[in-house]
Amino acid sequence: MQKEQDQILNEVTTGEYKYGFYTDIEHDSIGKGLNEDVIRLISEKKNEPEFMLQFRLKAYRHWLTMKMPGWAHLDIPPIDYQELVYYSAPKQKARLSSLDEVDPELLETFNKLGIPLEEQKHLAGVAVDAVMDSVSVKTTFKETLAELGIIFCSFSEAVREYPDLVRQYMGSVVPYTDNYYAALNSAVFSDGSFCYIPKGVRCPMELSTYFRINAANTGQFERTLIVAEDNSYVSYLEGCTAPMRDENQLHAAIVEIVAMEGAEVKYATVQNWYPGNKEGKGGIYNFVTKRGICKGDNSKISWTQVETGSAITWKYPSCILKGDNTTGEFYSVALTNNRQQADTGTKMIHIGKNSKSIIVSKGISSGVSNNSYRGLVKVLRGAENARNFSQCDSLLLGDKCGAHTFPYIESNNQSAIIEHEATTSRIGEDQIFYCNQRGIATEDAISLIVNGYAKEVLNKLPMEFAVEAQKLLQISLEGSVG
Amino acid sequence: MLVIKDLKVSIEGGEILKGVSLEVNAGEVHAIMGPNGSGKSTLAAVLAGRDLYEVDSGTISYMGEDLLEKSPEERAKEGLFLGFQYPIEIPGVSMVNFMKTAINEMRKHRGEEPLSASEFLKKMRQKKELVEIDSSLTNRSVNEGFSGGEKKKNEIFQMAMLEPKLAVLDETDSGLDIDALKVVARGVNNLRSSENAIIVITHYQRLLDYIVPDYVHVLYKGRIVRSGGKELALLLEEKGYEWIRQEELNL
């Protein structure tokens, strides 16, 4: 009986990846391997000012002294960093001033991904920055945003146009010394998004970046920097996909958020990198450092992530709650299937008085995957009346997958209140039968139950992306290709 | 509507139903009574298609077709409803979403268009009144945090929404206080019609004071040992199941 149910679960949970196409487009790449010359070449190709080159070189030299972290509950095969390509860009003839000038192949790619730039530009009111391999392809809506003083552009452009802002904030939340992948990213990052919201401005639309790895053997190392000045507000979303390839690809990104007094930043991720095939061949290694600092009093940073892709995920979007009365939030749904591995969670560092944090993590494991939550709640001595609530739930589909929870709590202030709740449940045969008896087929029942389980997190996403994420969960679990 | 012939069912080698035959026609209400362990819930589960049980022999025909050939969801879509003895909680799935999915699956099966949001909500409002359930129940997740009584009322509400041809209510009265029992019974009575049939499975005669059956069957050790009119239930109430035991011994 159990066997039969597992078989059904197995059938409905082995869906195919639908973003696995490759776009045949000319790439401007440099050779494999990493050394100081490669870094100089990247910097040169991007016409960077001297301070950037120096930053990269310092990071590179530091990286050489470091080792890959081994503490996560992950089985990471050795990576030969000399076998990777560190810069690859879709070839462009000149700088683009309108969408019409973008390579039609490229536009087609983004259309396949469900991001019709043109359409979104007019209808959706979502400003999109699309990063293909290493280079930002097009940022829509820039003019509209500029009227409010909002800067939303590619990182490279920011380095050229707003070097002072970049210099001031880049590395201020995630220093290049932070960890192995952060150091690597700081040395070789190629592009990403930059976003600056001036004092008192509420960004009137969702800002959104789509990342895509296209070229083979290419690492993608993007950086995102968001600075929200006093009493400003922005909601930001990133989405990611990659073609299906037999070899693994490395993605090591950095996201930094700075929230000044009274500012609020919402950052949502729908991560759907290629997870590899059923046997675990290929897929993206997603080693990402995301951190925000609530620098000013009364500021708030909220991370929401829906993680369904990648062969291996190593990712802990965190908040440093430096100001008084600051709030950090982390809402996560991480789904692993087949041979995927995820070690993901958050860190909430309470420094300011009355700082609050909420952690809601929903893990879903299926196939023979492993899914771990790892989280740190740290309350420093001065964080009077700090408050944390953590809820970590795990849902198991089938009997060959694993769910693990590693919560760490360090409190140095007597007045802090920290709560941690955790549950592990198996998707119930009873639940499925109950749905069946109401006319709902098993495949739909599983999708209904999983979406119900993840609802608390999905509700935190902007409306249109919540729908997308729901579909994604369904596709990741079902045999159907949407 | 439903014809069960010489049904034998086992679980993990142990025989539970040892040759049950039963015929139910449209417009009828049948009560199946019996002591604990007599196979009442097994019968309900087998009708709904629960695969924990092995059907060893016998046939079940429903609307002229072989019921045992059909998956649980096909049976549901063809109008067979099971009121669960222990309704299942589905956290995070709202009753509205759950019912809408269920109803639209059934409509699809009949080749009908899905209900629009306003039609659906209207239907929901009507049925809530019909079965006298608290409005707030339908705003919550399926059975999550419901009291025992609320769960049972929710089963009757779902039955009202889905408008089954054949409803099998498995111990819907267990764990209910007298007021809740009356509400549930009124709900069921409101749903009685010449078009549909209801099988009420119960341990106690009490429910049958409120839902008056046309036929009563006594299931004992996997067999229907007595069938009769509603007076049989009263006899059972008076003499207890011990009476059946004695009678069986004497045979």
CSV table of N, CA and C in Angstrom, one decimal, chain A residues 307-452:
chain,number,residue,atom,x,y,z
A,307,GLU,N,12.2,28.7,-3.7
A,307,GLU,CA,13.4,28.0,-4.3
A,307,GLU,C,12.9,26.6,-4.8
A,308,THR,N,12.9,26.5,-6.2
A,308,THR,CA,12.5,25.2,-6.7
A,308,THR,C,13.7,24.6,-7.6
A,309,GLY,N,14.6,25.4,-8.0
A,309,GLY,CA,15.6,25.0,-8.9
A,309,GLY,C,16.9,24.6,-8.3
A,310,SER,N,18.0,24.5,-9.1
A,310,SER,CA,19.4,24.3,-8.7
A,310,SER,C,19.6,22.9,-8.3
A,311,ALA,N,20.8,22.4,-8.7
A,311,ALA,CA,21.2,21.0,-8.2
A,311,ALA,C,21.6,21.1,-6.7
A,312,ILE,N,22.3,22.2,-6.4
A,312,ILE,CA,22.7,22.4,-5.0
A,312,ILE,C,22.5,23.9,-4.6
A,313,THR,N,21.8,24.1,-3.6
A,313,THR,CA,21.5,25.5,-3.1
A,313,THR,C,22.2,25.7,-1.8
A,314,TRP,N,22.9,26.8,-1.7
A,314,TRP,CA,23.6,27.2,-0.5
A,314,TRP,C,23.3,28.7,-0.3
A,315,LYS,N,22.4,29.0,0.6
A,315,LYS,CA,21.9,30.4,0.5
A,315,LYS,C,21.2,30.8,1.8
A,316,TYR,N,21.6,31.9,2.3
A,316,TYR,CA,21.1,32.3,3.6
A,316,TYR,C,20.8,33.8,3.7
A,317,PRO,N,19.7,34.2,3.0
A,317,PRO,CA,19.4,35.7,3.0
A,317,PRO,C,19.2,36.2,4.5
A,318,SER,N,20.0,37.2,4.8
A,318,SER,CA,20.0,37.6,6.2
A,318,SER,C,19.7,39.0,6.5
A,319,CYS,N,19.5,39.4,7.7
A,319,CYS,CA,19.2,40.8,8.1
A,319,CYS,C,20.1,41.1,9.3
A,320,ILE,N,20.8,42.3,9.2
A,320,ILE,CA,21.4,42.9,10.3
A,320,ILE,C,20.6,44.0,10.8
A,321,LEU,N,20.0,43.8,12.0
A,321,LEU,CA,19.0,44.7,12.5
A,321,LEU,C,19.8,45.7,13.4
A,322,LYS,N,20.4,46.7,12.8
A,322,LYS,CA,21.3,47.6,13.5
A,322,LYS,C,20.5,48.7,14.2
A,323,GLY,N,19.6,49.3,13.5
A,323,GLY,CA,18.8,50.4,14.1
A,323,GLY,C,17.8,49.9,15.1
A,324,ASP,N,17.3,50.9,15.9
A,324,ASP,CA,16.3,50.5,16.9
A,324,ASP,C,15.0,50.4,16.2
A,325,ASN,N,14.1,49.5,16.8
A,325,ASN,CA,12.8,49.3,16.2
A,325,ASN,C,12.8,48.8,14.8
A,326,THR,N,13.8,48.1,14.4
A,326,THR,CA,13.9,47.6,13.1
A,326,THR,C,13.3,46.2,13.0
A,327,THR,N,12.9,45.8,11.7
A,327,THR,CA,12.3,44.5,11.5
A,327,THR,C,12.9,43.7,10.4
A,328,GLY,N,13.2,42.5,10.6
A,328,GLY,CA,13.7,41.6,9.6
A,328,GLY,C,12.8,40.5,9.4
A,329,GLU,N,12.5,40.1,8.1
A,329,GLU,CA,11.6,39.0,7.9
A,329,GLU,C,12.2,38.1,6.9
A,330,PHE,N,11.9,36.8,7.0
A,330,PHE,CA,12.4,35.8,6.1
A,330,PHE,C,11.3,34.8,5.9
A,331,TYR,N,10.8,34.8,4.6
A,331,TYR,CA,9.7,33.8,4.3
A,331,TYR,C,10.3,32.9,3.2
A,332,SER,N,10.3,31.6,3.4
A,332,SER,CA,10.9,30.8,2.4
A,332,SER,C,10.1,29.5,2.1
A,333,VAL,N,10.0,29.2,0.8
A,333,VAL,CA,9.6,27.9,0.4
A,333,VAL,C,10.7,27.2,-0.4
A,334,ALA,N,11.2,26.1,0.1
A,334,ALA,CA,12.3,25.5,-0.7
A,334,ALA,C,11.8,24.1,-1.0
A,335,LEU,N,11.8,23.8,-2.3
A,335,LEU,CA,11.3,22.5,-2.8
A,335,LEU,C,12.5,21.8,-3.4
A,336,THR,N,12.7,20.6,-3.0
A,336,THR,CA,13.8,19.8,-3.6
A,336,THR,C,13.2,18.5,-4.1
A,337,ASN,N,13.6,18.1,-5.3
A,337,ASN,CA,13.1,16.9,-6.0
A,337,ASN,C,14.2,16.1,-6.5
A,338,ASN,N,14.0,14.9,-7.0
A,338,ASN,CA,15.0,14.0,-7.5
A,338,ASN,C,16.3,14.0,-6.7
A,339,ARG,N,17.4,14.5,-7.2
A,339,ARG,CA,18.7,14.4,-6.4
A,339,ARG,C,19.1,15.8,-6.0
A,340,GLN,N,18.2,16.8,-6.0
A,340,GLN,CA,18.6,18.1,-5.6
A,340,GLN,C,19.0,18.2,-4.1
A,341,GLN,N,19.8,19.1,-3.8
A,341,GLN,CA,20.2,19.4,-2.4
A,341,GLN,C,20.0,20.8,-2.1
A,342,ALA,N,19.5,21.1,-0.9
A,342,ALA,CA,19.4,22.5,-0.5
A,342,ALA,C,19.7,22.7,0.9
A,343,ASP,N,20.6,23.6,1.2
A,343,ASP,CA,20.9,24.0,2.6
A,343,ASP,C,20.6,25.5,2.6
A,344,THR,N,19.5,25.9,3.1
A,344,THR,CA,19.1,27.3,3.1
A,344,THR,C,18.4,27.7,4.3
A,345,GLY,N,18.5,29.0,4.6
A,345,GLY,CA,17.9,29.5,5.8
A,345,GLY,C,18.2,31.0,5.9
A,346,THR,N,18.4,31.5,7.1
A,346,THR,CA,18.6,32.9,7.3
A,346,THR,C,19.4,33.2,8.5
A,347,LYS,N,19.9,34.4,8.6
A,347,LYS,CA,20.5,34.9,9.9
A,347,LYS,C,19.8,36.1,10.3
A,348,MET,N,19.4,36.3,11.5
A,348,MET,CA,18.9,37.5,12.0
A,348,MET,C,19.8,38.0,13.1
A,349,ILE,N,20.5,39.1,12.9
A,349,ILE,CA,21.4,39.6,13.9
A,349,ILE,C,20.8,40.8,14.5
A,350,HIS,N,20.4,40.7,15.8
A,350,HIS,CA,19.7,41.8,16.5
A,350,HIS,C,20.7,42.6,17.2
A,351,ILE,N,20.8,43.9,16.8
A,351,ILE,CA,21.8,44.8,17.4
A,351,ILE,C,21.0,45.9,18.1
A,352,GLY,N,20.0,46.5,17.4
A,352,GLY,CA,19.2,47.6,17.9
A,352,GLY,C,18.2,47.2,18.9
A,353,LYS,N,17.7,48.2,19.7
A,353,LYS,CA,16.7,47.9,20.7
A,353,LYS,C,15.4,47.7,20.0
A,354,ASN,N,14.5,46.9,20.6
A,354,ASN,CA,13.2,46.6,20.1
A,354,ASN,C,13.2,46.0,18.7
A,355,SER,N,14.3,45.4,18.3
A,355,SER,CA,14.4,44.9,16.9
A,355,SER,C,13.6,43.6,16.9
A,356,LYS,N,12.9,43.4,15.8
A,356,LYS,CA,12.0,42.2,15.7
A,356,LYS,C,12.4,41.4,14.4
A,357,SER,N,12.3,40.1,14.5
A,357,SER,CA,12.5,39.3,13.3
A,357,SER,C,11.5,38.1,13.3
A,358,ILE,N,11.1,37.8,12.1
A,358,ILE,CA,10.2,36.7,11.9
A,358,ILE,C,10.8,35.7,10.8
A,359,ILE,N,10.8,34.5,11.1
A,359,ILE,CA,11.3,33.5,10.2
A,359,ILE,C,10.2,32.5,9.9
A,360,VAL,N,9.8,32.3,8.7
A,360,VAL,CA,8.9,31.2,8.3
A,360,VAL,C,9.5,30.4,7.2
A,361,SER,N,9.9,29.2,7.5
A,361,SER,CA,10.5,28.4,6.5
A,361,SER,C,9.7,27.1,6.2
A,362,LYS,N,9.4,26.9,4.9
A,362,LYS,CA,8.6,25.7,4.6
A,362,LYS,C,9.5,24.9,3.6
A,363,GLY,N,10.0,23.8,4.1
A,363,GLY,CA,10.7,22.9,3.2
A,363,GLY,C,9.8,21.8,2.6
A,364,ILE,N,10.0,21.5,1.4
A,364,ILE,CA,9.3,20.4,0.8
A,364,ILE,C,10.3,19.4,0.1
A,365,SER,N,10.4,18.2,0.5
A,365,SER,CA,11.4,17.3,-0.1
A,365,SER,C,10.6,16.2,-0.8
A,366,SER,N,11.2,15.8,-1.9
A,366,SER,CA,10.6,14.8,-2.7
A,366,SER,C,11.7,14.0,-3.4
A,367,GLY,N,11.4,12.9,-4.0
A,367,GLY,CA,12.4,12.1,-4.7
A,367,GLY,C,13.4,11.6,-3.7
A,368,VAL,N,14.7,11.7,-4.0
A,368,VAL,CA,15.8,11.3,-3.1
A,368,VAL,C,16.6,12.5,-2.7
A,369,SER,N,15.9,13.7,-2.6
A,369,SER,CA,16.5,14.9,-2.4
A,369,SER,C,16.8,15.1,-0.9
A,370,ASN,N,17.6,16.1,-0.6
A,370,ASN,CA,17.9,16.5,0.8
A,370,ASN,C,17.6,18.0,1.0
A,371,ASN,N,16.9,18.3,2.0
A,371,ASN,CA,16.5,19.7,2.2
A,371,ASN,C,16.7,20.1,3.6
A,372,SER,N,17.6,21.1,3.8
A,372,SER,CA,17.9,21.5,5.2
A,372,SER,C,17.6,23.0,5.4
A,373,TYR,N,17.1,23.2,6.6
A,373,TYR,CA,16.9,24.6,7.0
A,373,TYR,C,18.1,24.9,8.0
A,374,ARG,N,18.8,26.0,7.8
A,374,ARG,CA,19.8,26.4,8.7
A,374,ARG,C,19.6,27.8,9.1
A,375,GLY,N,19.5,28.1,10.3
A,375,GLY,CA,19.2,29.5,10.6
A,375,GLY,C,19.8,29.9,11.9
A,376,LEU,N,20.3,31.2,12.0
A,376,LEU,CA,20.9,31.7,13.2
A,376,LEU,C,20.0,32.9,13.6
A,377,VAL,N,19.7,32.9,14.9
A,377,VAL,CA,19.1,34.1,15.5
A,377,VAL,C,20.1,34.6,16.6
A,378,LYS,N,20.7,35.8,16.4
A,378,LYS,CA,21.7,36.2,17.3
A,378,LYS,C,21.2,37.5,17.9
A,379,VAL,N,21.2,37.6,19.3
A,379,VAL,CA,20.8,38.8,19.9
A,379,VAL,C,22.0,39.4,20.7
A,380,LEU,N,22.5,40.6,20.3
A,380,LEU,CA,23.6,41.2,20.9
A,380,LEU,C,23.2,41.8,22.2
A,381,ARG,N,24.3,42.2,23.0
A,381,ARG,CA,24.0,42.7,24.4
A,381,ARG,C,23.1,43.9,24.4
A,382,GLY,N,23.3,44.8,23.5
A,382,GLY,CA,22.5,46.0,23.5
A,382,GLY,C,21.1,45.9,22.9
A,383,ALA,N,20.7,44.7,22.4
A,383,ALA,CA,19.4,44.6,21.7
A,383,ALA,C,18.3,44.4,22.8
A,384,GLU,N,18.0,45.4,23.5
A,384,GLU,CA,17.0,45.4,24.5
A,384,GLU,C,15.7,45.0,23.9
A,385,ASN,N,14.9,44.1,24.5
A,385,ASN,CA,13.6,43.7,24.0
A,385,ASN,C,13.6,43.2,22.6
A,386,ALA,N,14.6,42.6,22.2
A,386,ALA,CA,14.6,41.9,20.9
A,386,ALA,C,13.6,40.8,20.9
A,387,ARG,N,13.0,40.6,19.7
A,387,ARG,CA,11.9,39.6,19.6
A,387,ARG,C,12.1,38.8,18.4
A,388,ASN,N,12.1,37.5,18.5
A,388,ASN,CA,12.2,36.7,17.3
A,388,ASN,C,11.1,35.6,17.4
A,389,PHE,N,10.5,35.3,16.2
A,389,PHE,CA,9.7,34.1,16.1
A,389,PHE,C,10.1,33.3,14.9
A,390,SER,N,10.4,32.1,15.1
A,390,SER,CA,10.8,31.2,14.0
A,390,SER,C,9.9,30.0,13.8
A,391,GLN,N,9.5,29.8,12.6
A,391,GLN,CA,8.7,28.6,12.4
A,391,GLN,C,9.3,27.8,11.2
A,392,CYS,N,9.7,26.6,11.4
A,392,CYS,CA,10.4,25.8,10.4
A,392,CYS,C,9.6,24.5,10.2
A,393,ASP,N,8.9,24.4,9.1
A,393,ASP,CA,8.2,23.2,8.8
A,393,ASP,C,8.8,22.4,7.6
A,394,SER,N,8.7,21.1,7.7
A,394,SER,CA,9.2,20.3,6.7
A,394,SER,C,8.1,19.4,6.2
A,395,LEU,N,7.9,19.2,4.9
A,395,LEU,CA,7.0,18.3,4.4
A,395,LEU,C,7.7,17.3,3.5
A,396,LEU,N,7.4,16.0,3.8
A,396,LEU,CA,8.1,15.0,3.0
A,396,LEU,C,7.1,14.3,2.1
A,397,LEU,N,7.5,14.2,0.8
A,397,LEU,CA,6.8,13.4,-0.2
A,397,LEU,C,7.5,12.2,-0.5
A,398,GLY,N,7.0,11.1,-0.1
A,398,GLY,CA,7.7,9.8,-0.4
A,398,GLY,C,8.6,9.5,0.8
A,399,ASP,N,9.4,8.4,0.7
A,399,ASP,CA,10.1,7.9,1.9
A,399,ASP,C,11.6,7.8,1.6
A,400,LYS,N,12.1,8.4,0.5
A,400,LYS,CA,13.5,8.4,0.2
A,400,LYS,C,14.2,9.7,0.4
A,401,CYS,N,13.4,10.7,0.7
A,401,CYS,CA,14.0,12.1,0.8
A,401,CYS,C,14.3,12.4,2.3
A,402,GLY,N,15.1,13.5,2.4
A,402,GLY,CA,15.4,13.9,3.8
A,402,GLY,C,15.1,15.4,4.1
A,403,ALA,N,14.7,15.6,5.3
A,403,ALA,CA,14.5,17.0,5.8
A,403,ALA,C,15.2,17.2,7.0
A,404,HIS,N,16.0,18.3,7.1
A,404,HIS,CA,16.8,18.6,8.3
A,404,HIS,C,16.6,20.0,8.8
A,405,THR,N,16.7,20.2,10.1
A,405,THR,CA,16.6,21.6,10.6
A,405,THR,C,17.8,21.8,11.5
A,406,PHE,N,18.5,22.9,11.2
A,406,PHE,CA,19.6,23.3,12.1
A,406,PHE,C,19.4,24.7,12.6
A,407,PRO,N,18.7,24.9,13.7
A,407,PRO,CA,18.5,26.2,14.2
A,407,PRO,C,19.6,26.6,15.2
A,408,TYR,N,20.2,27.7,15.1
A,408,TYR,CA,21.2,28.2,16.1
A,408,TYR,C,20.6,29.4,16.8
A,409,ILE,N,20.7,29.5,18.1
A,409,ILE,CA,20.2,30.7,18.8
A,409,ILE,C,21.3,31.1,19.8
A,410,GLU,N,21.7,32.4,19.6
A,410,GLU,CA,22.6,32.9,20.6
A,410,GLU,C,22.0,34.2,21.1
A,411,SER,N,21.8,34.3,22.4
A,411,SER,CA,21.2,35.5,23.0
A,411,SER,C,22.1,36.0,24.1
A,412,ASN,N,22.4,37.3,24.0
A,412,ASN,CA,23.2,37.9,25.0
A,412,ASN,C,22.5,39.0,25.7
A,413,ASN,N,21.2,39.0,25.6
A,413,ASN,CA,20.4,40.0,26.3
A,413,ASN,C,19.2,39.3,27.0
A,414,GLN,N,19.1,39.5,28.3
A,414,GLN,CA,18.1,38.8,29.1
A,414,GLN,C,16.7,39.2,28.7
A,415,SER,N,16.5,40.3,28.1
A,415,SER,CA,15.1,40.8,27.8
A,415,SER,C,14.6,40.2,26.5
A,416,ALA,N,15.5,39.5,25.8
A,416,ALA,CA,15.1,39.0,24.5
A,416,ALA,C,14.1,37.9,24.6
A,417,ILE,N,13.1,37.9,23.7
A,417,ILE,CA,12.2,36.7,23.6
A,417,ILE,C,12.4,36.0,22.2
A,418,ILE,N,12.7,34.8,22.3
A,418,ILE,CA,13.0,34.1,21.1
A,418,ILE,C,12.1,32.8,21.1
A,419,GLU,N,11.4,32.6,20.0
A,419,GLU,CA,10.5,31.4,19.9
A,419,GLU,C,10.9,30.6,18.7
A,420,HIS,N,10.9,29.3,18.8
A,420,HIS,CA,11.2,28.5,17.7
A,420,HIS,C,10.2,27.3,17.6
A,421,GLU,N,9.5,27.2,16.5
A,421,GLU,CA,8.6,26.1,16.4
A,421,GLU,C,9.0,25.3,15.1
A,422,ALA,N,8.9,24.0,15.2
A,422,ALA,CA,9.3,23.2,14.1
A,422,ALA,C,8.3,22.0,13.9
A,423,THR,N,8.0,21.7,12.7
A,423,THR,CA,7.2,20.5,12.5
A,423,THR,C,7.7,19.7,11.3
A,424,THR,N,7.5,18.4,11.3
A,424,THR,CA,7.9,17.6,10.1
A,424,THR,C,6.6,16.8,9.9
A,425,SER,N,6.2,16.8,8.6
A,425,SER,CA,5.0,15.9,8.3
A,425,SER,C,5.2,15.3,7.0
A,426,ARG,N,4.6,14.2,6.8
A,426,ARG,CA,4.6,13.5,5.6
A,426,ARG,C,3.3,13.8,4.9
A,427,ILE,N,3.3,13.9,3.6
A,427,ILE,CA,2.0,14.2,2.9
A,427,ILE,C,1.2,13.0,3.1
A,428,GLY,N,0.0,13.2,3.7
A,428,GLY,CA,-0.8,12.1,4.2
A,428,GLY,C,-1.6,11.3,3.1
A,429,GLU,N,-1.5,10.0,3.1
A,429,GLU,CA,-2.3,9.2,2.3
A,429,GLU,C,-3.8,9.6,2.5
A,430,ASP,N,-4.1,9.8,3.8
A,430,ASP,CA,-5.4,10.2,4.2
A,430,ASP,C,-5.9,11.5,3.5
A,431,GLN,N,-5.0,12.5,3.5
A,431,GLN,CA,-5.3,13.8,2.8
A,431,GLN,C,-5.6,13.6,1.4
A,432,ILE,N,-4.7,12.7,0.7
A,432,ILE,CA,-4.9,12.5,-0.7
A,432,ILE,C,-6.2,11.8,-1.0
A,433,PHE,N,-6.5,10.8,-0.1
A,433,PHE,CA,-7.8,10.1,-0.3
A,433,PHE,C,-9.0,11.0,-0.1
A,434,TYR,N,-8.9,11.8,0.9
A,434,TYR,CA,-10.0,12.8,1.2
A,434,TYR,C,-10.3,13.6,0.0
A,435,CYS,N,-9.2,14.1,-0.7
A,435,CYS,CA,-9.3,14.9,-1.9
A,435,CYS,C,-9.9,14.0,-3.0
A,436,ASN,N,-9.4,12.8,-3.2
A,436,ASN,CA,-9.9,11.9,-4.2
A,436,ASN,C,-11.4,11.7,-4.0
A,437,GLN,N,-11.8,11.6,-2.8
A,437,GLN,CA,-13.2,11.3,-2.5
A,437,GLN,C,-14.1,12.5,-2.9
A,438,ARG,N,-13.5,13.7,-3.0
A,438,ARG,CA,-14.2,14.8,-3.4
A,438,ARG,C,-14.1,15.1,-4.9
A,439,GLY,N,-13.5,14.1,-5.6
A,439,GLY,CA,-13.4,14.2,-7.1
A,439,GLY,C,-12.1,14.8,-7.6
A,440,ILE,N,-11.2,15.0,-6.7
A,440,ILE,CA,-9.9,15.6,-7.0
A,440,ILE,C,-8.8,14.6,-7.2
A,441,ALA,N,-8.3,14.5,-8.4
A,441,ALA,CA,-7.3,13.4,-8.8
A,441,ALA,C,-6.0,13.6,-7.9
A,442,THR,N,-5.3,12.6,-7.8
A,442,THR,CA,-4.1,12.6,-6.9
A,442,THR,C,-3.1,13.7,-7.2
A,443,GLU,N,-2.8,13.8,-8.5
A,443,GLU,CA,-1.8,14.9,-8.9
A,443,GLU,C,-2.3,16.3,-8.5
A,444,ASP,N,-3.6,16.5,-8.7
A,444,ASP,CA,-4.1,17.8,-8.3
A,444,ASP,C,-4.2,18.0,-6.8
A,445,ALA,N,-4.4,16.8,-6.1
A,445,ALA,CA,-4.5,16.8,-4.7
A,445,ALA,C,-3.2,17.2,-4.1
A,446,ILE,N,-2.1,16.6,-4.6
A,446,ILE,CA,-0.8,16.9,-4.1
A,446,ILE,C,-0.4,18.4,-4.3
A,447,SER,N,-0.8,18.9,-5.5
A,447,SER,CA,-0.5,20.3,-5.7
A,447,SER,C,-1.3,21.2,-4.8
A,448,LEU,N,-2.5,20.8,-4.5
A,448,LEU,CA,-3.4,21.6,-3.6
A,448,LEU,C,-2.8,21.6,-2.2
A,449,ILE,N,-2.4,20.4,-1.8
A,449,ILE,CA,-1.9,20.2,-0.4
A,449,ILE,C,-0.6,21.0,-0.2
A,450,VAL,N,0.3,20.9,-1.2
A,450,VAL,CA,1.6,21.6,-1.2
A,450,VAL,C,1.4,23.1,-1.2
A,451,ASN,N,0.5,23.5,-2.1
A,451,ASN,CA,0.3,25.0,-2.1
A,451,ASN,C,-0.3,25.5,-0.8
A,452,GLY,N,-1.2,24.7,-0.2
A,452,GLY,CA,-1.8,25.1,1.0
A,452,GLY,C,-0.7,25.2,2.1
